[in-house]
Amino acid sequence: MATIENPLTITEKVYVRVRLANENDIHHIYKLFFQIHEYHNYTHLYKATESSLCDLLFNKTNPSPLFYGPSILLLEVSPTPFSDIDSKGEKFKPVLKKFDLRANVVDKEADEFKSNSINDDDKNDVFIAGYSFFYANYSCFYDKAGIYFESLYFRESYRKLGMGRLLFGTVASIAANNGFSSVEGIVAVWNKKSYDFYVDMGVEIFEEFRYGKMVGDALQKYADPKEI
């Protein structure tokens, strides 16, 4: 992890904005995805490049309707307030909030995660703290699409501040206000704090189901239909 000699220190209050990611954010998204793989000791499975991620998340050739394709919400922080600008061209109006701090936030990675947002041309103290990744899914249990919540992640300096509720709650609000049937995803049973967080947010845990995954050689042996 790279550090700086004079890390960003935020005292008393931190101002937060949740916004929809755009192509200018791909470098930071790539690094955040790598960090969550580090957190789970899965870096050996991380095969994406910035280019391949950009093609996945911002497909201009065959774009999906808003929130149906792979979608990223970024949570940005700043020591100074954000402007509540109502832009008619925005697909998603950013969510703004202020958090009171019990202790100072010291961010040694601030320079690496300085935001490239095009919304604040005159504001240069905005830093990306975390993300949520989600997309539409379908189930025989419902007659319309739901949202699959793939992951939520915060850089270490911004954990345990209550920001997870805002980020997950924003995804749930998107689902509730855009006709989706549900929000569902995987909950790590070994991580009690994470498990309790999702239950507290209203997620119902189905203990009788196990998550299954087929990748690599196990998948490729079915490439030839004649071998089935």
Tab-separated table of C-alpha atoms in Angstrom:
chain	number	residue	atom	x	y	z
A	1	MET	CA	0.000	0.000	0.000
A	2	ALA	CA	1.523	3.303	-1.025
A	3	THR	CA	1.481	6.098	1.541
A	4	ILE	CA	2.172	9.826	1.593
A	5	GLU	CA	4.322	11.780	4.018
A	6	ASN	CA	1.456	14.101	4.949
A	7	PRO	CA	-1.744	12.060	4.929
A	8	LEU	CA	-5.166	13.641	4.702
A	9	THR	CA	-6.616	14.246	8.160
A	10	ILE	CA	-10.322	15.017	8.543
A	11	THR	CA	-11.524	16.287	11.903
A	12	GLU	CA	-14.924	16.733	13.548
A	13	LYS	CA	-17.063	16.338	10.404
A	14	VAL	CA	-16.749	14.556	7.074
A	15	TYR	CA	-18.934	15.423	4.101
A	16	VAL	CA	-20.092	12.551	1.921
A	17	ARG	CA	-21.483	12.194	-1.576
A	18	VAL	CA	-22.791	9.019	-3.207
A	19	ARG	CA	-22.801	9.270	-6.994
A	20	LEU	CA	-22.959	7.047	-10.047
A	21	ALA	CA	-19.525	6.178	-11.404
A	22	ASN	CA	-18.437	7.166	-14.895
A	23	GLU	CA	-15.550	6.328	-17.232
A	24	ASN	CA	-13.302	8.894	-15.540
A	25	ASP	CA	-13.394	6.705	-12.427
A	26	ILE	CA	-12.130	3.478	-13.984
A	27	HIS	CA	-8.598	3.710	-12.528
A	28	HIS	CA	-9.958	4.057	-8.998
A	29	ILE	CA	-12.564	1.331	-9.508
A	30	TYR	CA	-9.833	-1.028	-10.693
A	31	LYS	CA	-7.785	-0.309	-7.556
A	32	LEU	CA	-10.785	-0.713	-5.245
A	33	PHE	CA	-11.642	-4.052	-6.859
A	34	PHE	CA	-8.043	-5.167	-6.304
A	35	GLN	CA	-8.238	-4.119	-2.649
A	36	ILE	CA	-11.368	-6.179	-2.004
A	37	HIS	CA	-9.587	-9.165	-3.561
A	38	GLU	CA	-6.683	-8.501	-1.167
A	39	TYR	CA	-9.117	-8.339	1.753
A	40	HIS	CA	-10.460	-11.805	0.889
A	41	ASN	CA	-7.029	-13.228	-0.114
A	42	TYR	CA	-8.251	-13.727	-3.690
A	43	THR	CA	-5.752	-11.627	-5.649
A	44	HIS	CA	-4.779	-14.743	-7.634
A	45	LEU	CA	-8.302	-14.686	-9.099
A	46	TYR	CA	-8.208	-11.032	-10.151
A	47	LYS	CA	-7.851	-11.165	-13.933
A	48	ALA	CA	-9.409	-7.839	-14.926
A	49	THR	CA	-7.575	-4.906	-16.488
A	50	GLU	CA	-8.663	-1.285	-16.516
A	51	SER	CA	-9.584	-1.685	-20.171
A	52	SER	CA	-11.657	-4.836	-19.647
A	53	LEU	CA	-13.426	-3.287	-16.656
A	54	CYS	CA	-14.248	-0.195	-18.687
A	55	ASP	CA	-15.767	-2.372	-21.417
A	56	LEU	CA	-17.835	-4.225	-18.811
A	57	LEU	CA	-19.083	-1.236	-16.849
A	58	PHE	CA	-19.457	1.384	-19.584
A	59	ASN	CA	-20.493	-0.528	-22.689
A	60	LYS	CA	-21.317	2.089	-25.301
A	61	THR	CA	-21.931	-0.422	-28.097
A	62	ASN	CA	-24.883	-2.115	-26.421
A	63	PRO	CA	-25.775	-0.099	-23.303
A	64	SER	CA	-28.280	-1.453	-20.798
A	65	PRO	CA	-31.092	0.596	-19.270
A	66	LEU	CA	-30.052	2.490	-16.141
A	67	PHE	CA	-29.281	0.136	-13.213
A	68	TYR	CA	-29.921	-3.013	-15.272
A	69	GLY	CA	-26.346	-3.419	-16.419
A	70	PRO	CA	-23.268	-3.506	-14.137
A	71	SER	CA	-23.537	-0.377	-11.986
A	72	ILE	CA	-21.144	1.261	-9.534
A	73	LEU	CA	-22.012	3.799	-6.872
A	74	LEU	CA	-18.976	5.607	-5.457
A	75	LEU	CA	-18.936	7.108	-1.990
A	76	GLU	CA	-16.764	10.212	-1.932
A	77	VAL	CA	-15.598	12.149	1.114
A	78	SER	CA	-14.385	15.699	1.642
A	79	PRO	CA	-13.431	17.875	4.600
A	80	THR	CA	-15.594	20.639	3.090
A	81	PRO	CA	-19.270	20.617	2.002
A	82	PHE	CA	-20.411	19.467	-1.433
A	83	SER	CA	-22.568	21.701	-3.582
A	84	ASP	CA	-26.125	20.486	-4.065
A	85	ILE	CA	-26.209	21.100	-7.809
A	86	ASP	CA	-29.314	19.903	-9.659
A	87	SER	CA	-28.020	18.916	-13.089
A	88	LYS	CA	-30.735	18.071	-15.604
A	89	GLY	CA	-28.355	15.760	-17.471
A	90	GLU	CA	-27.616	13.504	-14.503
A	91	LYS	CA	-28.924	9.949	-14.651
A	92	PHE	CA	-28.842	9.726	-10.865
A	93	LYS	CA	-28.989	12.635	-8.420
A	94	PRO	CA	-26.099	12.301	-5.957
A	95	VAL	CA	-26.936	11.697	-2.300
A	96	LEU	CA	-25.284	14.133	0.114
A	97	LYS	CA	-24.774	13.643	3.840
A	98	LYS	CA	-22.626	14.869	6.720
A	99	PHE	CA	-21.134	12.556	9.354
A	100	ASP	CA	-19.936	13.704	12.777
A	101	LEU	CA	-16.651	12.040	13.686
A	102	ARG	CA	-15.821	10.605	17.096
A	103	ALA	CA	-12.153	10.518	16.135
A	104	ASN	CA	-10.035	11.987	13.371
A	105	VAL	CA	-9.920	10.174	10.020
A	106	VAL	CA	-6.352	9.746	8.755
A	107	ASP	CA	-6.166	8.699	5.109
A	108	LYS	CA	-2.669	7.676	3.992
A	109	GLU	CA	-3.928	6.771	0.508
A	110	ALA	CA	-5.663	10.067	-0.210
A	111	ASP	CA	-3.437	11.066	-3.129
A	112	GLU	CA	-4.055	7.705	-4.810
A	113	PHE	CA	-7.824	8.088	-4.538
A	114	LYS	CA	-8.344	11.747	-5.334
A	115	SER	CA	-11.599	11.888	-7.258
A	116	ASN	CA	-11.736	12.597	-10.966
A	117	SER	CA	-15.360	13.697	-10.703
A	118	ILE	CA	-16.401	16.182	-13.352
A	119	ASN	CA	-19.144	17.596	-11.111
A	120	ASP	CA	-16.898	19.832	-9.012
A	121	ASP	CA	-14.486	21.657	-11.301
A	122	ASP	CA	-13.623	24.117	-8.525
A	123	LYS	CA	-13.392	21.572	-5.679
A	124	ASN	CA	-10.114	19.672	-5.353
A	125	ASP	CA	-10.515	18.053	-1.938
A	126	VAL	CA	-12.700	15.086	-2.895
A	127	PHE	CA	-11.535	11.505	-2.279
A	128	ILE	CA	-13.096	8.130	-3.074
A	129	ALA	CA	-13.695	6.106	0.079
A	130	GLY	CA	-15.665	3.099	-1.161
A	131	TYR	CA	-18.120	1.621	-3.648
A	132	SER	CA	-21.119	-0.615	-4.153
A	133	PHE	CA	-21.424	-2.846	-7.219
A	134	PHE	CA	-24.807	-4.148	-8.380
A	135	TYR	CA	-26.867	-5.116	-11.419
A	136	ALA	CA	-30.245	-6.526	-12.380
A	137	ASN	CA	-30.978	-10.211	-11.888
A	138	TYR	CA	-33.930	-12.463	-12.588
A	139	SER	CA	-35.639	-15.245	-10.685
A	140	CYS	CA	-38.553	-17.625	-11.178
A	141	PHE	CA	-39.827	-16.368	-7.800
A	142	TYR	CA	-40.688	-12.936	-9.235
A	143	ASP	CA	-42.256	-11.596	-12.409
A	144	LYS	CA	-39.858	-8.657	-12.691
A	145	ALA	CA	-36.174	-7.958	-12.256
A	146	GLY	CA	-34.485	-7.610	-8.903
A	147	ILE	CA	-31.103	-6.141	-8.011
A	148	TYR	CA	-28.155	-8.399	-7.297
A	149	PHE	CA	-25.872	-6.690	-4.783
A	150	GLU	CA	-22.443	-7.985	-5.733
A	151	SER	CA	-20.198	-6.175	-3.265
A	152	LEU	CA	-19.728	-3.259	-0.924
A	153	TYR	CA	-16.263	-2.100	0.077
A	154	PHE	CA	-14.615	0.741	1.972
A	155	ARG	CA	-10.976	1.627	2.231
A	156	GLU	CA	-9.651	0.993	5.737
A	157	SER	CA	-9.678	4.634	6.868
A	158	TYR	CA	-13.422	4.907	6.275
A	159	ARG	CA	-14.729	1.763	7.948
A	160	LYS	CA	-16.906	1.723	11.071
A	161	LEU	CA	-18.187	5.264	10.470
A	162	GLY	CA	-21.754	4.357	9.481
A	163	MET	CA	-21.205	4.960	5.781
A	164	GLY	CA	-22.124	1.387	4.852
A	165	ARG	CA	-25.741	2.067	5.828
A	166	LEU	CA	-25.827	5.033	3.473
A	167	LEU	CA	-24.297	3.145	0.557
A	168	PHE	CA	-26.376	-0.036	0.904
A	169	GLY	CA	-29.474	2.004	1.706
A	170	THR	CA	-28.984	4.007	-1.483
A	171	VAL	CA	-28.985	0.803	-3.540
A	172	ALA	CA	-32.156	-0.345	-1.735
A	173	SER	CA	-33.726	3.057	-2.466
A	174	ILE	CA	-32.867	2.682	-6.158
A	175	ALA	CA	-34.576	-0.721	-6.170
A	176	ALA	CA	-37.667	0.521	-4.324
A	177	ASN	CA	-38.099	3.581	-6.537
A	178	ASN	CA	-37.429	1.937	-9.897
A	179	GLY	CA	-39.760	-1.060	-9.824
A	180	PHE	CA	-37.273	-3.772	-8.866
A	181	SER	CA	-38.637	-6.730	-6.927
A	182	SER	CA	-35.789	-7.245	-4.450
A	183	VAL	CA	-32.198	-6.699	-3.439
A	184	GLU	CA	-30.247	-9.881	-2.886
A	185	GLY	CA	-26.673	-11.093	-2.701
A	186	ILE	CA	-24.140	-13.169	-0.809
A	187	VAL	CA	-23.555	-12.597	2.904
A	188	ALA	CA	-20.302	-13.932	4.364
A	189	VAL	CA	-21.348	-16.046	7.349
A	190	TRP	CA	-17.814	-15.954	8.788
A	191	ASN	CA	-17.895	-12.161	9.049
A	192	LYS	CA	-20.251	-11.596	11.977
A	193	LYS	CA	-20.154	-7.797	11.786
A	194	SER	CA	-21.027	-7.894	8.088
A	195	TYR	CA	-23.682	-10.550	8.691
A	196	ASP	CA	-25.283	-8.531	11.500
A	197	PHE	CA	-25.121	-5.360	9.401
A	198	TYR	CA	-27.178	-6.831	6.556
A	199	VAL	CA	-29.697	-8.385	8.949
A	200	ASP	CA	-30.056	-5.023	10.685
A	201	MET	CA	-30.632	-3.391	7.287
A	202	GLY	CA	-33.586	-5.721	6.710
A	203	VAL	CA	-31.996	-8.524	4.692
A	204	GLU	CA	-33.531	-11.954	5.293
A	205	ILE	CA	-30.890	-14.709	5.402
A	206	PHE	CA	-31.808	-18.075	3.869
A	207	GLU	CA	-29.572	-20.490	5.767
A	208	GLU	CA	-30.725	-23.535	3.779
A	209	PHE	CA	-29.113	-22.340	0.543
A	210	ARG	CA	-25.419	-22.529	-0.373
A	211	TYR	CA	-23.751	-20.415	-3.035
A	212	GLY	CA	-22.314	-22.413	-5.943
A	213	LYS	CA	-19.853	-21.329	-8.615
A	214	MET	CA	-18.358	-22.959	-11.706
A	215	VAL	CA	-15.203	-21.411	-13.188
A	216	GLY	CA	-11.997	-22.311	-14.996
A	217	ASP	CA	-11.473	-25.886	-16.149
A	218	ALA	CA	-14.748	-27.036	-14.594
A	219	LEU	CA	-16.591	-24.615	-16.867
A	220	GLN	CA	-14.456	-25.054	-19.980
A	221	LYS	CA	-15.080	-28.796	-20.168
A	222	TYR	CA	-18.618	-27.899	-21.262
A	223	ALA	CA	-17.415	-25.653	-24.092
A	224	ASP	CA	-18.073	-28.367	-26.664
A	225	PRO	CA	-21.784	-29.312	-26.608
A	226	LYS	CA	-20.873	-32.767	-27.971
A	227	GLU	CA	-19.142	-33.541	-24.680
A	228	ILE	CA	-22.263	-32.986	-22.587
